[in-house]
Coordinates of C-alpha atoms and ligand atoms in Angstrom, one line a residue:
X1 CA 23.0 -23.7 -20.2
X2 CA 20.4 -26.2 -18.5
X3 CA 16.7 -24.9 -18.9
X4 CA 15.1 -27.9 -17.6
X5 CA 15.2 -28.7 -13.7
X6 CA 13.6 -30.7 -11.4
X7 CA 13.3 -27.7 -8.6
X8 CA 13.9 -23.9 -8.6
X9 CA 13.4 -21.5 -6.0
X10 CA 12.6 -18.0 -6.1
X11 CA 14.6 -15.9 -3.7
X12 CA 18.1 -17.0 -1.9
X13 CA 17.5 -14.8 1.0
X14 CA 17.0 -17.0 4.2
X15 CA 14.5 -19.2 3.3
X16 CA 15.8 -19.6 -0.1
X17 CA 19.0 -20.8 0.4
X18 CA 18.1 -23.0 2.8
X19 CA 15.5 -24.6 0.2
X20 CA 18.5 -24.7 -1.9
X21 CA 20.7 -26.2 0.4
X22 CA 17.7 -29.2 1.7
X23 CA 16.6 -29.7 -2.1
X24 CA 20.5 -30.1 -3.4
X25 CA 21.2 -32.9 -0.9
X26 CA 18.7 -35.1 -2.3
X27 CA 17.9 -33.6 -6.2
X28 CA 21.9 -32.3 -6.9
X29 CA 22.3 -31.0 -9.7
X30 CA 18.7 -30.8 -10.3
X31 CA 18.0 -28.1 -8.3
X32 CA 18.2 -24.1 -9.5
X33 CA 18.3 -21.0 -7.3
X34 CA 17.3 -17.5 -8.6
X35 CA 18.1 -14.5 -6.7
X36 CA 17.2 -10.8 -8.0
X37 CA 19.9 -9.1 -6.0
X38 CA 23.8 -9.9 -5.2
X39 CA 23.7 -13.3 -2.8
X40 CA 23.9 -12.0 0.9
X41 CA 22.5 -8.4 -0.5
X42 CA 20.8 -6.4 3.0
X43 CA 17.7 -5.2 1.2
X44 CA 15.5 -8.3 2.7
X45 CA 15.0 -9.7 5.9
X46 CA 17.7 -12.3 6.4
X47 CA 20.9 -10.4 6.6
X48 CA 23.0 -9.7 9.4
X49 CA 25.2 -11.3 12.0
X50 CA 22.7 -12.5 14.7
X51 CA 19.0 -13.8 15.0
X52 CA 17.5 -14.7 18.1
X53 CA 17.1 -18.7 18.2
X54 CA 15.0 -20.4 21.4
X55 CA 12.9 -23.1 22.4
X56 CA 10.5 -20.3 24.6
X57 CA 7.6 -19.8 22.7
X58 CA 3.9 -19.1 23.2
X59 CA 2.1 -22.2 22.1
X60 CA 3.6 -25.9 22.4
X61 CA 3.2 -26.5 18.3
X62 CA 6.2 -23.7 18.1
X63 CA 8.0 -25.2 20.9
X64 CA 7.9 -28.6 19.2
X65 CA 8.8 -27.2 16.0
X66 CA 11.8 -24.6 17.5
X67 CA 13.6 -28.5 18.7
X68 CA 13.6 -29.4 15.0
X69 CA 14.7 -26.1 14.1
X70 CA 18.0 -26.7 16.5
X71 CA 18.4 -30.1 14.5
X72 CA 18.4 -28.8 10.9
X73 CA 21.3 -26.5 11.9
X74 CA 22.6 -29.1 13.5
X75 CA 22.8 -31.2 10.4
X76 CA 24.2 -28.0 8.6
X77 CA 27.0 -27.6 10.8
X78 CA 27.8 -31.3 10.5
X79 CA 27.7 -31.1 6.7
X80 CA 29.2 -27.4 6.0
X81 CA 32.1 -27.8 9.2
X82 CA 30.8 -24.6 10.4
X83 CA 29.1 -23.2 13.4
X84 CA 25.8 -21.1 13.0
X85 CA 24.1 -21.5 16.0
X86 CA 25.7 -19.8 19.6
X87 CA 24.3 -20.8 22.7
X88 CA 24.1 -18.1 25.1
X89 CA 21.1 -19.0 27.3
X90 CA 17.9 -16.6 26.5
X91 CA 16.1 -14.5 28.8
X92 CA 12.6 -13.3 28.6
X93 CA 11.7 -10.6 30.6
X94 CA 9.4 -8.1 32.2
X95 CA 6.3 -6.9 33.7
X96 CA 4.5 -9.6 35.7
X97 CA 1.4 -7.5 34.7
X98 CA 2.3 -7.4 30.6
X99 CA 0.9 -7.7 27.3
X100 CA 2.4 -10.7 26.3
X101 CA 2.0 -12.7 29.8
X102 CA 5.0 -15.4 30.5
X103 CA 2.6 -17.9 31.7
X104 CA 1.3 -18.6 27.8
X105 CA 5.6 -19.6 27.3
X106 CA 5.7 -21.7 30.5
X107 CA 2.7 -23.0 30.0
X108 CA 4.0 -24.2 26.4
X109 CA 7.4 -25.4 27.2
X110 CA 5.9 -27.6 30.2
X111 CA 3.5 -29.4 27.4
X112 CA 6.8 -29.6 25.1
X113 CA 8.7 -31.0 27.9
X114 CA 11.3 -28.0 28.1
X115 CA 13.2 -27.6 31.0
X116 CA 13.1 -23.7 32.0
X117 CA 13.7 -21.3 35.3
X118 CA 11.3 -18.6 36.7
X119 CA 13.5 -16.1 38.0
X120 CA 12.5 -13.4 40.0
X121 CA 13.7 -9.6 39.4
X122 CA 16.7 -10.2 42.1
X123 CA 17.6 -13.6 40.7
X124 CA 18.1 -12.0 37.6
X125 CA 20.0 -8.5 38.6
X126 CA 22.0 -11.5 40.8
X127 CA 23.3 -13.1 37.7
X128 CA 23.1 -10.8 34.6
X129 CA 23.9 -7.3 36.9
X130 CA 23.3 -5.5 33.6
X131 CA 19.8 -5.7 34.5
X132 CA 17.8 -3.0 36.4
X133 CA 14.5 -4.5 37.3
X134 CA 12.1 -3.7 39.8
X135 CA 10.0 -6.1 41.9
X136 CA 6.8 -6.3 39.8
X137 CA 9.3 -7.7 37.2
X138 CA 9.8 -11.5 36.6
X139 CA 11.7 -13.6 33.9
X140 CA 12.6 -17.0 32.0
X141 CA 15.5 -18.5 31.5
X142 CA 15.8 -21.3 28.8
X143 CA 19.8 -22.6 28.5
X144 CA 19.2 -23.4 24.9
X145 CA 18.7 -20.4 23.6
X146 CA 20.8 -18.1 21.7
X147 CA 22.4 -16.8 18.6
X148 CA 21.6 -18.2 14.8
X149 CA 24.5 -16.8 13.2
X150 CA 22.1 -15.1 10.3
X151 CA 24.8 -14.3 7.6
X152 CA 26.8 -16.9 8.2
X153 CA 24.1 -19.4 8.1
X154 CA 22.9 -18.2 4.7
X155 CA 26.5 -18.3 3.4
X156 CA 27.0 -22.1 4.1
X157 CA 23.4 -22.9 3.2
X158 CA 24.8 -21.0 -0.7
X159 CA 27.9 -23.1 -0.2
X160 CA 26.8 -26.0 0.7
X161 CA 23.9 -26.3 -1.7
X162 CA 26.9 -25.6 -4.7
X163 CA 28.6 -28.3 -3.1
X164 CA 25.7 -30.3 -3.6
X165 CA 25.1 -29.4 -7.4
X166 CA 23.3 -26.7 -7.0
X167 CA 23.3 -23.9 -9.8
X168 CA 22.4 -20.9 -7.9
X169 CA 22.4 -17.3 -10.0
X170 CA 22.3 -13.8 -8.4
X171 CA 21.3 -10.5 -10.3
X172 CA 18.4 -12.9 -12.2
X173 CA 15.2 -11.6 -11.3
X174 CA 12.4 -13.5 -11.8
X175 CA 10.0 -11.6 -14.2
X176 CA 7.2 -14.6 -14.3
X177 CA 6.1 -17.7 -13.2
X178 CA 3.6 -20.2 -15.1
X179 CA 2.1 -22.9 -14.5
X180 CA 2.1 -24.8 -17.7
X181 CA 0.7 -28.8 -17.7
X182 CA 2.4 -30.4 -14.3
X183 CA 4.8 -27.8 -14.6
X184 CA 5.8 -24.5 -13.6
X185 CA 7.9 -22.1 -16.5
X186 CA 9.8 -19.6 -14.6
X187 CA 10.9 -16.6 -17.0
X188 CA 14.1 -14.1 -16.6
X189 CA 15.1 -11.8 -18.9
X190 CA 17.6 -13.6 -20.3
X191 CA 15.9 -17.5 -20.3
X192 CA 12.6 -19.1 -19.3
X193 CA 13.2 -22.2 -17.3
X194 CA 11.1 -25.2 -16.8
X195 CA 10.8 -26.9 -13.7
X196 CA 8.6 -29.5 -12.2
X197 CA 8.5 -28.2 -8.5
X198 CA 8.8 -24.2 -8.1
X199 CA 10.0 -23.0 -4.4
X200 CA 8.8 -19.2 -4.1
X201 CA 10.5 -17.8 -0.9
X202 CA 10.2 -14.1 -2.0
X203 CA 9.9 -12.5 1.4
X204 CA 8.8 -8.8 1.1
X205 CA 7.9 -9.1 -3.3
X206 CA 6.0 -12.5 -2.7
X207 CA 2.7 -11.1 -3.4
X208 CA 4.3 -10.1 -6.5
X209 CA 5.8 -13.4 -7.5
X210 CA 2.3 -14.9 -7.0
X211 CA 0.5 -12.5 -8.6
X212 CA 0.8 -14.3 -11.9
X213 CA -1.1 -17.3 -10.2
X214 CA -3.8 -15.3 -8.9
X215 CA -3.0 -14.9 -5.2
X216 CA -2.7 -12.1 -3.2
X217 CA -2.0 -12.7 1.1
X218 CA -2.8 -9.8 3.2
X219 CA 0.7 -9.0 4.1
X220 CA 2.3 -5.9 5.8
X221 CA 6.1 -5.0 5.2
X222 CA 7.7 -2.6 7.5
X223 CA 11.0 -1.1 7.8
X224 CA 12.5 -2.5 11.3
X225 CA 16.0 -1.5 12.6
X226 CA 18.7 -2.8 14.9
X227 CA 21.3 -0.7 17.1
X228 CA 24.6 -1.3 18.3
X229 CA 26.2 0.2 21.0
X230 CA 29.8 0.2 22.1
X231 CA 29.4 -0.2 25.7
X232 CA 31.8 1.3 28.3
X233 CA 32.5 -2.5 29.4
X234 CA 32.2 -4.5 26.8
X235 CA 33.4 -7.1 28.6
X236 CA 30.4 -7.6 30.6
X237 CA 28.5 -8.1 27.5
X238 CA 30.1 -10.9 26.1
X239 CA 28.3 -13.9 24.8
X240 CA 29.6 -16.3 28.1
X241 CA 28.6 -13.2 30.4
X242 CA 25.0 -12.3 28.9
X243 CA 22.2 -13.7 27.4
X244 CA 20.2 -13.2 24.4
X245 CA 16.8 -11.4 26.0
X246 CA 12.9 -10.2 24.8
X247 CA 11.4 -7.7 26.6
X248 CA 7.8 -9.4 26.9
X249 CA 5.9 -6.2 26.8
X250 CA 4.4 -3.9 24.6
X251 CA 6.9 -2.1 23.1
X252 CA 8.5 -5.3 23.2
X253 CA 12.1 -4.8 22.6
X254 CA 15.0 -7.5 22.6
X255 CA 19.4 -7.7 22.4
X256 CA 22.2 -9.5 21.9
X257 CA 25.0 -9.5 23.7
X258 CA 28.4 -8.5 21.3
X259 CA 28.7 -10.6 18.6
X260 CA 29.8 -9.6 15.4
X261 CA 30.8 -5.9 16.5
X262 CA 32.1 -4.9 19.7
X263 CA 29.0 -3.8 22.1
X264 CA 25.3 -6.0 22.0
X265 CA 22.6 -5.1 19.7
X266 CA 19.4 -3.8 20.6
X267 CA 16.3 -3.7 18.6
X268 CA 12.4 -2.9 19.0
X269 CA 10.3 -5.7 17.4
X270 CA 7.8 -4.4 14.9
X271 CA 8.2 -0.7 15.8
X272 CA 8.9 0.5 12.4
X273 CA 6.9 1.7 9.3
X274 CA 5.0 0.2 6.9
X275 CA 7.1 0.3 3.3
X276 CA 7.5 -2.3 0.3
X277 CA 10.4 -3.9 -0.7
X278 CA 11.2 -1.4 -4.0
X279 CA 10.3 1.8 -2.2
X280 CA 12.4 1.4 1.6
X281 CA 15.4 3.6 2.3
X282 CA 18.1 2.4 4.3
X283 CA 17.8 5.9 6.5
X284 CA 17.2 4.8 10.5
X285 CA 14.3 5.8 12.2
X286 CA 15.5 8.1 15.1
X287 CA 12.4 8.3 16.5
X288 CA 12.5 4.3 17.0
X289 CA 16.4 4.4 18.0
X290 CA 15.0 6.9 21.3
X291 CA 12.5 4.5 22.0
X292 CA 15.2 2.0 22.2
X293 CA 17.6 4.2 23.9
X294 CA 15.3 5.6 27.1
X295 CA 14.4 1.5 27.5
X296 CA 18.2 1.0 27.7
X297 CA 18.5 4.0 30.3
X298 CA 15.8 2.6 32.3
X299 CA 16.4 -1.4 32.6
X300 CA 20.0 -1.7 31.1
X301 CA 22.2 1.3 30.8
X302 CA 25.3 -0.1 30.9
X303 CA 24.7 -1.4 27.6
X304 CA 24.6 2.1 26.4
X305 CA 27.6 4.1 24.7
X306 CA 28.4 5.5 21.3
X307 CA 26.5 3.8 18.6
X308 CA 28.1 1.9 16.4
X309 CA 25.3 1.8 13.8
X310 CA 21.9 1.4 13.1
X311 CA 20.6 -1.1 11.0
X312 CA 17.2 -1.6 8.9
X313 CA 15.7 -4.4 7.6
X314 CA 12.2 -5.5 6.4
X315 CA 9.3 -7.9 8.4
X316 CA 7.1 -9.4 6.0
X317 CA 4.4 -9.9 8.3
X318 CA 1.0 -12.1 8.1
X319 CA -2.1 -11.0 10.2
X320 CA -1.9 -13.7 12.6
X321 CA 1.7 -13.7 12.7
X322 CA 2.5 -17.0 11.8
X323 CA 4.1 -18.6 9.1
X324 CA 2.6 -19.3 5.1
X325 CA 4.2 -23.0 4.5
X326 CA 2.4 -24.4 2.1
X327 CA 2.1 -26.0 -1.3
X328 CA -0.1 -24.1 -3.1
X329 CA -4.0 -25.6 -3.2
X330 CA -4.7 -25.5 -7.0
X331 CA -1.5 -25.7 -8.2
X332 CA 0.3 -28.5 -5.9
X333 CA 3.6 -28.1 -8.2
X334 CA 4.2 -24.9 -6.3
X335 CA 5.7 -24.4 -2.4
X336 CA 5.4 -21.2 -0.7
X337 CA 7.2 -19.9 2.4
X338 CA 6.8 -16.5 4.0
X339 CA 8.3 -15.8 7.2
X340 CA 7.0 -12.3 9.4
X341 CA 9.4 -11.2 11.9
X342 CA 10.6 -14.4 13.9
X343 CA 11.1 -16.5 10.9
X344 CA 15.4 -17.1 10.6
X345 CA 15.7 -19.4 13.7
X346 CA 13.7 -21.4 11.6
X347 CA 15.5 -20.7 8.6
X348 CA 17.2 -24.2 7.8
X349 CA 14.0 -26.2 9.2
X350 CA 11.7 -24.4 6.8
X351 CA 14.1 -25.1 4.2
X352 CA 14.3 -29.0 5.2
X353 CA 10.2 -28.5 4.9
X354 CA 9.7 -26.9 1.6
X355 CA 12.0 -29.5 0.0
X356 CA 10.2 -32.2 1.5
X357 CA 6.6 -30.8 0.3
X358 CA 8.3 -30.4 -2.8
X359 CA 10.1 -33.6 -3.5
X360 CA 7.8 -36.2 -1.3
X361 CA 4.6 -34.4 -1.1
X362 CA 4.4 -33.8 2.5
X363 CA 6.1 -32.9 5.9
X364 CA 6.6 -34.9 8.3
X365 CA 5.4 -31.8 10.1
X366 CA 2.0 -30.3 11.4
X367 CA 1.8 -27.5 9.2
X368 CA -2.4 -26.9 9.6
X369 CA -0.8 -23.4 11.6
X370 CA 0.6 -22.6 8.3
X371 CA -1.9 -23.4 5.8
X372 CA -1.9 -20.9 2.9
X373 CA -5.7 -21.4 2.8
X374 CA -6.6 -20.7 6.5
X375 CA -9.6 -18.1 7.0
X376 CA -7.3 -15.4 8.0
X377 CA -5.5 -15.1 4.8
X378 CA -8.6 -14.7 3.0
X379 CA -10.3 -11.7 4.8
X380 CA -9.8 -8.5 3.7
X381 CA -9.2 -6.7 6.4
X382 CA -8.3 -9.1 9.1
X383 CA -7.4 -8.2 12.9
X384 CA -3.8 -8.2 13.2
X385 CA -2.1 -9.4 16.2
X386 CA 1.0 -10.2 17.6
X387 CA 2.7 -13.0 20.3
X388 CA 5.8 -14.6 19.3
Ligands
LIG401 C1 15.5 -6.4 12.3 C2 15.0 -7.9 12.2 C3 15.2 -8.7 13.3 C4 14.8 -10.0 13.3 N1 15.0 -10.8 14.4 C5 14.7 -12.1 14.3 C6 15.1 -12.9 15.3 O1 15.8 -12.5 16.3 N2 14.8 -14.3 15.2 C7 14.2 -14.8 14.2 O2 14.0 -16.0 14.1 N3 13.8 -14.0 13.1 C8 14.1 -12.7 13.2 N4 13.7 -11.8 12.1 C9 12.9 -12.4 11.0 C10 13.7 -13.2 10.0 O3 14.9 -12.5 9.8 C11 12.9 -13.4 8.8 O4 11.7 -14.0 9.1 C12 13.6 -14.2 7.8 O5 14.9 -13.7 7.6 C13 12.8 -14.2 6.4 O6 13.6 -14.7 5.4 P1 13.1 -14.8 3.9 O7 13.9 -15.7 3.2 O8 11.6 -15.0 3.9 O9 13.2 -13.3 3.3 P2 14.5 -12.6 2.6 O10 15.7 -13.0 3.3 O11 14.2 -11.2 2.4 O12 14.6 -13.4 1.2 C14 13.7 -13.1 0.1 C15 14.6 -13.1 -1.1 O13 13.8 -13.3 -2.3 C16 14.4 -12.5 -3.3 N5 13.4 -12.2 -4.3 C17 12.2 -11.7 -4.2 N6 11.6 -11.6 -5.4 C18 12.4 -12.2 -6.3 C19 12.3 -12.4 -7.7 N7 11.2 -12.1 -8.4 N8 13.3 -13.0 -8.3 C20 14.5 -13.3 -7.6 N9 14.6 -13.1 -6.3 C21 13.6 -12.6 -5.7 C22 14.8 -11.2 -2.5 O14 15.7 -10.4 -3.2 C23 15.4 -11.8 -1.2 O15 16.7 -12.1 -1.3 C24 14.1 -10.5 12.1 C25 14.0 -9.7 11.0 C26 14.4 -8.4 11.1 C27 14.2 -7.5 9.9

């Protein structure tokens, strides 16, 4: 067995395989992937049949950086033959008077140069009559938005990656990383690997696969879940017939029309506990699930029925809410990517980014938002806030 390689990364979840995936087309065979768990395992972040993807965001830097997230998956379906990305249009909604006001996503999709509609409540019940809305409700309607096929994604990124010359192992833990002159040894239990570029995309354990290099981020995992529902007619909840939507409030909640089972999905973001990655159960939170159900009664209840089932999942979530995309400052040789709860649109992107960082040195990118170094990340107990 090869101990030497070029690159390895640390975690084939979504980031993971993606890193796979962007490193294999240019470093082949040179590139290995360790995963602790089965490949497509549910105990992380990354694993299920849809993720919101959308251009509507809050500032114009994520705006700019959703359009290149469209184009790596672009470029994956080109290469793999496979579709990952579903348009369905996406809808934010709610309150004119709200806790995460519209105007901040106009306002960034007009400096991005994104074509959008403002929608009143009517115009909205007009065309998507699964809507109940009341006049001091507004919305947004961006055509691009829709579904990143989540599972299905990561599963071509593993393919593809192999295709490529990847070696990519499941059930291998990584026990230890260090950094040893220009290079970075990377220890299982059954062999200690060399390489000259580490990838560590460790979502919920990445404080732990840093630890050995002395770094801890202020990160918060929490159990989140997802519902579906087996509506009474499902038709009218078809991807052609309804959109992907956030509820642009606090709670904020967000859905799916049917895709992947038969009735849409419904979620509340961040409304779960905190947890770790060893020490989650699987069991729903059914306090969470009524939250999600009296929303449904109230603003869309045909979407409600029987549930199919509830799902959890983890957030990894910085303070600030964005991204850590990074090389690491005193040890260059390593990449970092952690993604909080809106990360898997940008899945293939961030993938496309960590192997430039690690093969060229650099992004073609701005990635100051994401520095692993910026003043947030090193206070102790920082303010924690949330817009995405
Ligand atoms: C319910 C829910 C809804 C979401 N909705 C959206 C959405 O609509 N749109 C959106 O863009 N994002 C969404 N997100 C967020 C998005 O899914 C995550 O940001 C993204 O999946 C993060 O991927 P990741 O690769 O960082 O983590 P993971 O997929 O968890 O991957 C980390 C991997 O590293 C492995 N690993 C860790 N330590 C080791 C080790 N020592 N050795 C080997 N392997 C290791 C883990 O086993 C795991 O497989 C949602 C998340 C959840 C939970």
């Amino acid at each position: 067995m090869k101990l030497d390689f070029e690159y390895i990364v640390l975690g084939l979840g979504g980031f993971g395989s993606a890193a796979a995936y962007w490193l294999s087309r240019r470093a082949g065979k040179e590139v290995l992937g360790l995963e602790q768990f089965e490949l497509g395992h549910v105990r992380g972040e990354s694993q299920d049949h849809s993720r919101i993807i959308r251009l509507s965001y809050h500032t114009p830097g994520y705006v700019e950086l959703a359009k290149f997230a469209f184009r790596a998956w672009e470029e994956l379906e080109r290469d793999s033959g496979e579709q990952v990305v579903l348009r369905t249009g996406g809808l934010d909604v709610g309150p004119r008077e709200s806790a995460i006001p519209l105007s901040s996503y106009s306002d960034s999709m007009d400096a991005a140069g994104v074509q959008y509609e403002k929608l009143d409540a009517r115009e909205i019940m007009r065309r998507w009559p699964q809507w109940r809305l009341t006049d001091d409700m507004h919305g947004l309607f961006q055509e691009r938005g829709g579904i990143a096929m989540a599972a299905r994604g990561n599963a071509a990124h593993v393919r593809m990656a192999r295709e490529h010359g990847a070696t990519l192992l499941e059930r291998t833990p990584v026990e230890a990383i260090r950094p040893a002159a220009g290079a970075v040894e990377v220890r299982t239990a059954d062999a200690t690997y060399r390489c000259r570029r580490l990838v560590i995309t460790a979502g919920a354990w990445s404080n732990r696969a840093l630890a050995p290099v002395g770094l801890e981020l202020p990160l918060r995992v929490t159990k989140e879940q997802v519902t579906y529902f087996a509506p009474p007619n499902l038709p009218a909840f078809q991807p052609e017939r309804f959109p992907v939507w956030i509820w642009m409030d606090d709670p904020c909640f967000y859905g799916f029309p049917a895709f992947g089972e038969p009735g849409p999905k419904v979620g509340q973001d961040a409304g779960g506990q905190e947890t770790t990655g060893d020490t989650r159960t699987f069991d729903p939170d059914l306090e969470a699930r009524d939250r999600v159900i009296r929303f449904l009664e109230r603003h869309l209840p045909g979407a409600l029925g029987p549930i199919i089932y509830t799902k959890t999942c983890l957030y990894t979530l910085t303070p600030d809410w964005d991204f850590v995309l990074d090389r690491l400052p005193h040890q260059p040789e390593i990449a970092v990517a952690v993604g909080g709860g809106h990360g898997f649109k940008f899945a293939s992107l961030v993938g496309q980014i960590l192997s430039e960082l690690s093969i060229d040195g650099q992004a073609p990118r701005d990635l100051a938002p994401f520095r692993i170094d910026r003043p947030i990340l090193g206070m102790k107990d920082p303010p924690r806030t949330y817009m995405v």
